[in-house]
Amino acid sequence: PGLHRVRNIRLCWMMVDAVQPWVRLTDTHLLPTTLSEGLDVEVHWEAGGAFQVDTARVECVGVVGTENNLSLCSSDTVTAHKIWADSGQPDRSLSTTFRFLQGATELSGGSIRVRVAVMVDHGWALESRPEHGKGPPQTHFVRARTDPSWHFENSEGGRRVVQGRKWWYSEEVEI
């Protein structure tokens, strides 16, 4: 008789998690402490606040003066990883391998910042969805994670802003 309460509690926790997508690096102590061109490095990370990771990649940013350079590594790409599956338990843990490219040491000025970029839940805005004939999605929930031009402000009870975007980034770790 009380099983519906358990299901409802799980649904509530899932919706709290899904308010905003997030990604974070884990096991950063396993990352190398020095740069080495051609070295394969595995980055462990978790994603949440979404139902599916559509695309994920590692980005390596070197700073020379004030100029950023995003092409200091190449990485595997994760595609179509379901976070919330039919089991009702989230599968957030992922890893991606990347390689420092030739010249990364010189271009970076001696250090590189590594981060993970993810794109999530973009199937909700595709034209192939069944209700597409009624126009684009209108909810903050969908537009905030699929449409970078989506912007909404509400000043009642304090200033609130919903700004859409396609990519969500982890914190950066310096190597």
PDB file of N, CA, C and O in Angstrom, residues 33-94:
ATOM      1  N   THR A  33      50.887  15.495 -13.380  1.00  0.00           N
ATOM      2  CA  THR A  33      51.289  16.798 -12.823  1.00  0.00           C
ATOM      3  C   THR A  33      52.163  17.578 -13.793  1.00  0.00           C
ATOM      4  O   THR A  33      52.423  18.751 -13.570  1.00  0.00           O
ATOM      5  N   THR A  34      52.617  16.932 -14.859  1.00  0.00           N
ATOM      6  CA  THR A  34      53.414  17.618 -15.872  1.00  0.00           C
ATOM      7  C   THR A  34      52.885  17.288 -17.256  1.00  0.00           C
ATOM      8  O   THR A  34      52.295  16.236 -17.477  1.00  0.00           O
ATOM      9  N   LEU A  35      53.141  18.180 -18.198  1.00  0.00           N
ATOM     10  CA  LEU A  35      52.713  17.998 -19.579  1.00  0.00           C
ATOM     11  C   LEU A  35      53.656  17.058 -20.310  1.00  0.00           C
ATOM     12  O   LEU A  35      54.864  17.100 -20.105  1.00  0.00           O
ATOM     13  N   SER A  36      53.103  16.237 -21.153  1.00  0.00           N
ATOM     14  CA  SER A  36      53.899  15.354 -21.997  1.00  0.00           C
ATOM     15  C   SER A  36      53.136  15.136 -23.293  1.00  0.00           C
ATOM     16  O   SER A  36      52.057  14.559 -23.286  1.00  0.00           O
ATOM     17  N   GLU A  37      53.699  15.626 -24.404  1.00  0.00           N
ATOM     18  CA  GLU A  37      53.011  15.522 -25.690  1.00  0.00           C
ATOM     19  C   GLU A  37      52.772  14.069 -26.059  1.00  0.00           C
ATOM     20  O   GLU A  37      53.622  13.215 -25.862  1.00  0.00           O
ATOM     21  N   GLY A  38      51.595  13.769 -26.578  1.00  0.00           N
ATOM     22  CA  GLY A  38      51.246  12.430 -27.000  1.00  0.00           C
ATOM     23  C   GLY A  38      50.806  11.515 -25.869  1.00  0.00           C
ATOM     24  O   GLY A  38      50.459  10.371 -26.106  1.00  0.00           O
ATOM     25  N   LEU A  39      50.806  12.012 -24.643  1.00  0.00           N
ATOM     26  CA  LEU A  39      50.391  11.211 -23.489  1.00  0.00           C
ATOM     27  C   LEU A  39      48.878  11.040 -23.478  1.00  0.00           C
ATOM     28  O   LEU A  39      48.140  12.015 -23.620  1.00  0.00           O
ATOM     29  N   ASP A  40      48.410   9.809 -23.345  1.00  0.00           N
ATOM     30  CA  ASP A  40      46.973   9.553 -23.202  1.00  0.00           C
ATOM     31  C   ASP A  40      46.611   9.684 -21.733  1.00  0.00           C
ATOM     32  O   ASP A  40      47.243   9.058 -20.871  1.00  0.00           O
ATOM     33  N   VAL A  41      45.608  10.479 -21.457  1.00  0.00           N
ATOM     34  CA  VAL A  41      45.175  10.736 -20.085  1.00  0.00           C
ATOM     35  C   VAL A  41      43.692  10.425 -19.983  1.00  0.00           C
ATOM     36  O   VAL A  41      42.901  10.870 -20.826  1.00  0.00           O
ATOM     37  N   GLU A  42      43.299   9.688 -18.973  1.00  0.00           N
ATOM     38  CA  GLU A  42      41.888   9.397 -18.747  1.00  0.00           C
ATOM     39  C   GLU A  42      41.348  10.348 -17.690  1.00  0.00           C
ATOM     40  O   GLU A  42      41.908  10.460 -16.606  1.00  0.00           O
ATOM     41  N   VAL A  43      40.269  11.036 -18.025  1.00  0.00           N
ATOM     42  CA  VAL A  43      39.621  11.978 -17.113  1.00  0.00           C
ATOM     43  C   VAL A  43      38.325  11.337 -16.637  1.00  0.00           C
ATOM     44  O   VAL A  43      37.518  10.882 -17.448  1.00  0.00           O
ATOM     45  N   HIS A  44      38.135  11.300 -15.340  1.00  0.00           N
ATOM     46  CA  HIS A  44      36.906  10.757 -14.765  1.00  0.00           C
ATOM     47  C   HIS A  44      36.008  11.929 -14.394  1.00  0.00           C
ATOM     48  O   HIS A  44      36.469  12.931 -13.841  1.00  0.00           O
ATOM     49  N   TRP A  45      34.717  11.782 -14.695  1.00  0.00           N
ATOM     50  CA  TRP A  45      33.789  12.874 -14.425  1.00  0.00           C
ATOM     51  C   TRP A  45      32.388  12.333 -14.210  1.00  0.00           C
ATOM     52  O   TRP A  45      32.091  11.189 -14.506  1.00  0.00           O
ATOM     53  N   GLU A  46      31.546  13.184 -13.653  1.00  0.00           N
ATOM     54  CA  GLU A  46      30.140  12.862 -13.424  1.00  0.00           C
ATOM     55  C   GLU A  46      29.283  13.958 -14.021  1.00  0.00           C
ATOM     56  O   GLU A  46      29.686  15.119 -14.042  1.00  0.00           O
ATOM     57  N   ALA A  47      28.116  13.569 -14.489  1.00  0.00           N
ATOM     58  CA  ALA A  47      27.144  14.526 -15.004  1.00  0.00           C
ATOM     59  C   ALA A  47      25.816  14.271 -14.323  1.00  0.00           C
ATOM     60  O   ALA A  47      25.497  13.140 -13.960  1.00  0.00           O
ATOM     61  N   GLY A  48      25.055  15.305 -14.144  1.00  0.00           N
ATOM     62  CA  GLY A  48      23.743  15.176 -13.537  1.00  0.00           C
ATOM     63  C   GLY A  48      22.867  16.338 -13.967  1.00  0.00           C
ATOM     64  O   GLY A  48      23.244  17.153 -14.808  1.00  0.00           O
ATOM     65  N   GLY A  49      21.699  16.418 -13.363  1.00  0.00           N
ATOM     66  CA  GLY A  49      20.788  17.490 -13.712  1.00  0.00           C
ATOM     67  C   GLY A  49      20.218  17.348 -15.106  1.00  0.00           C
ATOM     68  O   GLY A  49      19.717  18.318 -15.682  1.00  0.00           O
ATOM     69  N   ALA A  50      20.317  16.163 -15.676  1.00  0.00           N
ATOM     70  CA  ALA A  50      19.844  15.913 -17.029  1.00  0.00           C
ATOM     71  C   ALA A  50      19.429  14.454 -17.127  1.00  0.00           C
ATOM     72  O   ALA A  50      19.705  13.660 -16.239  1.00  0.00           O
ATOM     73  N   PHE A  51      18.762  14.117 -18.211  1.00  0.00           N
ATOM     74  CA  PHE A  51      18.344  12.738 -18.428  1.00  0.00           C
ATOM     75  C   PHE A  51      19.293  11.993 -19.345  1.00  0.00           C
ATOM     76  O   PHE A  51      19.420  10.787 -19.258  1.00  0.00           O
ATOM     77  N   GLN A  52      19.957  12.720 -20.255  1.00  0.00           N
ATOM     78  CA  GLN A  52      20.882  12.083 -21.183  1.00  0.00           C
ATOM     79  C   GLN A  52      22.004  13.042 -21.528  1.00  0.00           C
ATOM     80  O   GLN A  52      21.774  14.216 -21.792  1.00  0.00           O
ATOM     81  N   VAL A  53      23.233  12.534 -21.556  1.00  0.00           N
ATOM     82  CA  VAL A  53      24.369  13.282 -22.082  1.00  0.00           C
ATOM     83  C   VAL A  53      24.401  12.982 -23.579  1.00  0.00           C
ATOM     84  O   VAL A  53      24.622  11.844 -23.983  1.00  0.00           O
ATOM     85  N   ASP A  54      24.134  13.997 -24.390  1.00  0.00           N
ATOM     86  CA  ASP A  54      24.126  13.803 -25.838  1.00  0.00           C
ATOM     87  C   ASP A  54      25.543  13.768 -26.396  1.00  0.00           C
ATOM     88  O   ASP A  54      25.859  12.954 -27.245  1.00  0.00           O
ATOM     89  N   THR A  55      26.378  14.688 -25.943  1.00  0.00           N
ATOM     90  CA  THR A  55      27.763  14.777 -26.390  1.00  0.00           C
ATOM     91  C   THR A  55      28.608  15.286 -25.236  1.00  0.00           C
ATOM     92  O   THR A  55      28.175  16.161 -24.491  1.00  0.00           O
ATOM     93  N   ALA A  56      29.811  14.746 -25.112  1.00  0.00           N
ATOM     94  CA  ALA A  56      30.757  15.229 -24.104  1.00  0.00           C
ATOM     95  C   ALA A  56      32.156  15.147 -24.669  1.00  0.00           C
ATOM     96  O   ALA A  56      32.462  14.248 -25.458  1.00  0.00           O
ATOM     97  N   ARG A  57      32.993  16.085 -24.276  1.00  0.00           N
ATOM     98  CA  ARG A  57      34.379  16.094 -24.731  1.00  0.00           C
ATOM     99  C   ARG A  57      35.254  16.758 -23.674  1.00  0.00           C
ATOM    100  O   ARG A  57      34.770  17.520 -22.854  1.00  0.00           O
ATOM    101  N   VAL A  58      36.536  16.468 -23.739  1.00  0.00           N
ATOM    102  CA  VAL A  58      37.509  17.130 -22.883  1.00  0.00           C
ATOM    103  C   VAL A  58      38.068  18.312 -23.655  1.00  0.00           C
ATOM    104  O   VAL A  58      38.363  18.194 -24.852  1.00  0.00           O
ATOM    105  N   GLU A  59      38.211  19.452 -22.981  1.00  0.00           N
ATOM    106  CA  GLU A  59      38.826  20.627 -23.592  1.00  0.00           C
ATOM    107  C   GLU A  59      40.062  20.983 -22.786  1.00  0.00           C
ATOM    108  O   GLU A  59      40.040  20.944 -21.560  1.00  0.00           O
ATOM    109  N   CYS A  60      41.139  21.321 -23.496  1.00  0.00           N
ATOM    110  CA  CYS A  60      42.387  21.722 -22.857  1.00  0.00           C
ATOM    111  C   CYS A  60      42.665  23.166 -23.258  1.00  0.00           C
ATOM    112  O   CYS A  60      42.756  23.471 -24.447  1.00  0.00           O
ATOM    113  N   VAL A  61      42.792  24.027 -22.274  1.00  0.00           N
ATOM    114  CA  VAL A  61      42.978  25.445 -22.519  1.00  0.00           C
ATOM    115  C   VAL A  61      44.343  25.843 -21.988  1.00  0.00           C
ATOM    116  O   VAL A  61      44.623  25.679 -20.805  1.00  0.00           O
ATOM    117  N   GLY A  62      45.190  26.368 -22.864  1.00  0.00           N
ATOM    118  CA  GLY A  62      46.473  26.911 -22.431  1.00  0.00           C
ATOM    119  C   GLY A  62      46.386  28.417 -22.448  1.00  0.00           C
ATOM    120  O   GLY A  62      45.691  29.006 -23.272  1.00  0.00           O
ATOM    121  N   VAL A  63      47.068  29.055 -21.538  1.00  0.00           N
ATOM    122  CA  VAL A  63      47.035  30.509 -21.481  1.00  0.00           C
ATOM    123  C   VAL A  63      48.428  31.032 -21.785  1.00  0.00           C
ATOM    124  O   VAL A  63      49.391  30.707 -21.111  1.00  0.00           O
ATOM    125  N   VAL A  64      48.519  31.804 -22.851  1.00  0.00           N
ATOM    126  CA  VAL A  64      49.756  32.494 -23.203  1.00  0.00           C
ATOM    127  C   VAL A  64      49.411  33.966 -23.162  1.00  0.00           C
ATOM    128  O   VAL A  64      48.681  34.458 -24.011  1.00  0.00           O
ATOM    129  N   GLY A  65      49.879  34.668 -22.141  1.00  0.00           N
ATOM    130  CA  GLY A  65      49.474  36.050 -21.937  1.00  0.00           C
ATOM    131  C   GLY A  65      47.988  36.063 -21.630  1.00  0.00           C
ATOM    132  O   GLY A  65      47.549  35.479 -20.660  1.00  0.00           O
ATOM    133  N   THR A  66      47.201  36.672 -22.503  1.00  0.00           N
ATOM    134  CA  THR A  66      45.756  36.701 -22.311  1.00  0.00           C
ATOM    135  C   THR A  66      45.025  35.919 -23.383  1.00  0.00           C
ATOM    136  O   THR A  66      43.815  35.940 -23.451  1.00  0.00           O
ATOM    137  N   GLU A  67      45.771  35.225 -24.252  1.00  0.00           N
ATOM    138  CA  GLU A  67      45.150  34.503 -25.368  1.00  0.00           C
ATOM    139  C   GLU A  67      44.874  33.053 -24.985  1.00  0.00           C
ATOM    140  O   GLU A  67      45.757  32.329 -24.569  1.00  0.00           O
ATOM    141  N   ASN A  68      43.629  32.617 -25.118  1.00  0.00           N
ATOM    142  CA  ASN A  68      43.269  31.223 -24.843  1.00  0.00           C
ATOM    143  C   ASN A  68      43.399  30.397 -26.116  1.00  0.00           C
ATOM    144  O   ASN A  68      43.147  30.877 -27.206  1.00  0.00           O
ATOM    145  N   ASN A  69      43.763  29.151 -25.953  1.00  0.00           N
ATOM    146  CA  ASN A  69      43.879  28.239 -27.083  1.00  0.00           C
ATOM    147  C   ASN A  69      43.183  26.939 -26.698  1.00  0.00           C
ATOM    148  O   ASN A  69      43.587  26.277 -25.754  1.00  0.00           O
ATOM    149  N   LEU A  70      42.099  26.580 -27.396  1.00  0.00           N
ATOM    150  CA  LEU A  70      41.298  25.407 -27.053  1.00  0.00           C
ATOM    151  C   LEU A  70      41.732  24.132 -27.763  1.00  0.00           C
ATOM    152  O   LEU A  70      41.121  23.110 -27.594  1.00  0.00           O
ATOM    153  N   SER A  71      42.760  24.169 -28.577  1.00  0.00           N
ATOM    154  CA  SER A  71      43.093  22.980 -29.358  1.00  0.00           C
ATOM    155  C   SER A  71      44.402  22.339 -28.906  1.00  0.00           C
ATOM    156  O   SER A  71      45.203  21.933 -29.719  1.00  0.00           O
ATOM    157  N   LEU A  72      44.616  22.238 -27.607  1.00  0.00           N
ATOM    158  CA  LEU A  72      45.851  21.662 -27.094  1.00  0.00           C
ATOM    159  C   LEU A  72      45.731  20.169 -26.811  1.00  0.00           C
ATOM    160  O   LEU A  72      46.690  19.541 -26.400  1.00  0.00           O
ATOM    161  N   CYS A  73      44.533  19.613 -27.001  1.00  0.00           N
ATOM    162  CA  CYS A  73      44.375  18.175 -26.832  1.00  0.00           C
ATOM    163  C   CYS A  73      43.254  17.695 -27.740  1.00  0.00           C
ATOM    164  O   CYS A  73      42.437  18.475 -28.214  1.00  0.00           O
ATOM    165  N   SER A  74      43.255  16.408 -27.989  1.00  0.00           N
ATOM    166  CA  SER A  74      42.135  15.791 -28.700  1.00  0.00           C
ATOM    167  C   SER A  74      41.547  14.761 -27.757  1.00  0.00           C
ATOM    168  O   SER A  74      42.263  14.162 -26.958  1.00  0.00           O
ATOM    169  N   SER A  75      40.249  14.580 -27.828  1.00  0.00           N
ATOM    170  CA  SER A  75      39.627  13.649 -26.883  1.00  0.00           C
ATOM    171  C   SER A  75      38.623  12.743 -27.567  1.00  0.00           C
ATOM    172  O   SER A  75      38.117  13.048 -28.641  1.00  0.00           O
ATOM    173  N   ASP A  76      38.360  11.628 -26.902  1.00  0.00           N
ATOM    174  CA  ASP A  76      37.246  10.780 -27.299  1.00  0.00           C
ATOM    175  C   ASP A  76      35.975  11.582 -27.080  1.00  0.00           C
ATOM    176  O   ASP A  76      35.939  12.500 -26.267  1.00  0.00           O
ATOM    177  N   THR A  77      34.923  11.227 -27.785  1.00  0.00           N
ATOM    178  CA  THR A  77      33.642  11.890 -27.588  1.00  0.00           C
ATOM    179  C   THR A  77      32.646  10.875 -27.052  1.00  0.00           C
ATOM    180  O   THR A  77      32.510   9.788 -27.596  1.00  0.00           O
ATOM    181  N   VAL A  78      31.982  11.248 -25.980  1.00  0.00           N
ATOM    182  CA  VAL A  78      30.926  10.415 -25.418  1.00  0.00           C
ATOM    183  C   VAL A  78      29.630  10.839 -26.087  1.00  0.00           C
ATOM    184  O   VAL A  78      29.356  12.030 -26.214  1.00  0.00           O
ATOM    185  N   THR A  79      28.814   9.892 -26.532  1.00  0.00           N
ATOM    186  CA  THR A  79      27.533  10.234 -27.135  1.00  0.00           C
ATOM    187  C   THR A  79      26.431   9.357 -26.566  1.00  0.00           C
ATOM    188  O   THR A  79      26.644   8.182 -26.256  1.00  0.00           O
ATOM    189  N   ALA A  80      25.264   9.943 -26.421  1.00  0.00           N
ATOM    190  CA  ALA A  80      24.025   9.246 -26.053  1.00  0.00           C
ATOM    191  C   ALA A  80      24.167   8.357 -24.812  1.00  0.00           C
ATOM    192  O   ALA A  80      23.813   7.198 -24.836  1.00  0.00           O
ATOM    193  N   HIS A  81      24.658   8.933 -23.738  1.00  0.00           N
ATOM    194  CA  HIS A  81      24.745   8.203 -22.473  1.00  0.00           C
ATOM    195  C   HIS A  81      23.548   8.591 -21.605  1.00  0.00           C
ATOM    196  O   HIS A  81      23.391   9.748 -21.243  1.00  0.00           O
ATOM    197  N   LYS A  82      22.682   7.626 -21.287  1.00  0.00           N
ATOM    198  CA  LYS A  82      21.516   7.898 -20.463  1.00  0.00           C
ATOM    199  C   LYS A  82      21.930   7.965 -18.998  1.00  0.00           C
ATOM    200  O   LYS A  82      22.539   7.035 -18.476  1.00  0.00           O
ATOM    201  N   ILE A  83      21.592   9.066 -18.344  1.00  0.00           N
ATOM    202  CA  ILE A  83      21.860   9.205 -16.918  1.00  0.00           C
ATOM    203  C   ILE A  83      20.745   8.525 -16.141  1.00  0.00           C
ATOM    204  O   ILE A  83      20.988   7.728 -15.246  1.00  0.00           O
ATOM    205  N   TRP A  84      19.515   8.864 -16.474  1.00  0.00           N
ATOM    206  CA  TRP A  84      18.356   8.240 -15.824  1.00  0.00           C
ATOM    207  C   TRP A  84      17.779   7.213 -16.783  1.00  0.00           C
ATOM    208  O   TRP A  84      17.244   7.548 -17.819  1.00  0.00           O
ATOM    209  N   ALA A  85      17.902   5.963 -16.431  1.00  0.00           N
ATOM    210  CA  ALA A  85      17.387   4.883 -17.269  1.00  0.00           C
ATOM    211  C   ALA A  85      16.168   4.271 -16.596  1.00  0.00           C
ATOM    212  O   ALA A  85      15.725   4.725 -15.551  1.00  0.00           O
ATOM    213  N   ASP A  86      15.649   3.226 -17.187  1.00  0.00           N
ATOM    214  CA  ASP A  86      14.451   2.582 -16.655  1.00  0.00           C
ATOM    215  C   ASP A  86      14.652   1.979 -15.272  1.00  0.00           C
ATOM    216  O   ASP A  86      13.697   1.718 -14.564  1.00  0.00           O
ATOM    217  N   SER A  87      15.896   1.766 -14.871  1.00  0.00           N
ATOM    218  CA  SER A  87      16.165   1.167 -13.556  1.00  0.00           C
ATOM    219  C   SER A  87      15.783   2.103 -12.420  1.00  0.00           C
ATOM    220  O   SER A  87      15.617   1.670 -11.290  1.00  0.00           O
ATOM    221  N   GLY A  88      15.665   3.401 -12.700  1.00  0.00           N
ATOM    222  CA  GLY A  88      15.340   4.362 -11.659  1.00  0.00           C
ATOM    223  C   GLY A  88      16.549   4.828 -10.878  1.00  0.00           C
ATOM    224  O   GLY A  88      16.451   5.671 -10.011  1.00  0.00           O
ATOM    225  N   GLN A  89      17.728   4.300 -11.188  1.00  0.00           N
ATOM    226  CA  GLN A  89      18.960   4.696 -10.525  1.00  0.00           C
ATOM    227  C   GLN A  89      19.831   5.469 -11.516  1.00  0.00           C
ATOM    228  O   GLN A  89      20.026   5.014 -12.644  1.00  0.00           O
ATOM    229  N   PRO A  90      20.376   6.611 -11.107  1.00  0.00           N
ATOM    230  CA  PRO A  90      21.208   7.377 -12.034  1.00  0.00           C
ATOM    231  C   PRO A  90      22.552   6.710 -12.295  1.00  0.00           C
ATOM    232  O   PRO A  90      23.133   6.099 -11.411  1.00  0.00           O
ATOM    233  N   ASP A  91      23.031   6.820 -13.525  1.00  0.00           N
ATOM    234  CA  ASP A  91      24.354   6.348 -13.919  1.00  0.00           C
ATOM    235  C   ASP A  91      25.147   7.576 -14.344  1.00  0.00           C
ATOM    236  O   ASP A  91      25.142   7.964 -15.498  1.00  0.00           O
ATOM    237  N   ARG A  92      25.792   8.220 -13.378  1.00  0.00           N
ATOM    238  CA  ARG A  92      26.457   9.495 -13.615  1.00  0.00           C
ATOM    239  C   ARG A  92      27.939   9.382 -13.942  1.00  0.00           C
ATOM    240  O   ARG A  92      28.534  10.304 -14.450  1.00  0.00           O
ATOM    241  N   SER A  93      28.586   8.285 -13.572  1.00  0.00           N
ATOM    242  CA  SER A  93      30.038   8.187 -13.681  1.00  0.00           C
ATOM    243  C   SER A  93      30.466   7.854 -15.099  1.00  0.00           C
ATOM    244  O   SER A  93      30.023   6.870 -15.678  1.00  0.00           O
ATOM    245  N   LEU A  94      31.351   8.673 -15.635  1.00  0.00           N
ATOM    246  CA  LEU A  94      31.856   8.492 -16.989  1.00  0.00           C
ATOM    247  C   LEU A  94      33.346   8.784 -17.000  1.00  0.00           C
ATOM    248  O   LEU A  94      33.879   9.390 -16.072  1.00  0.00           O
TER     249      LEU A  94
END
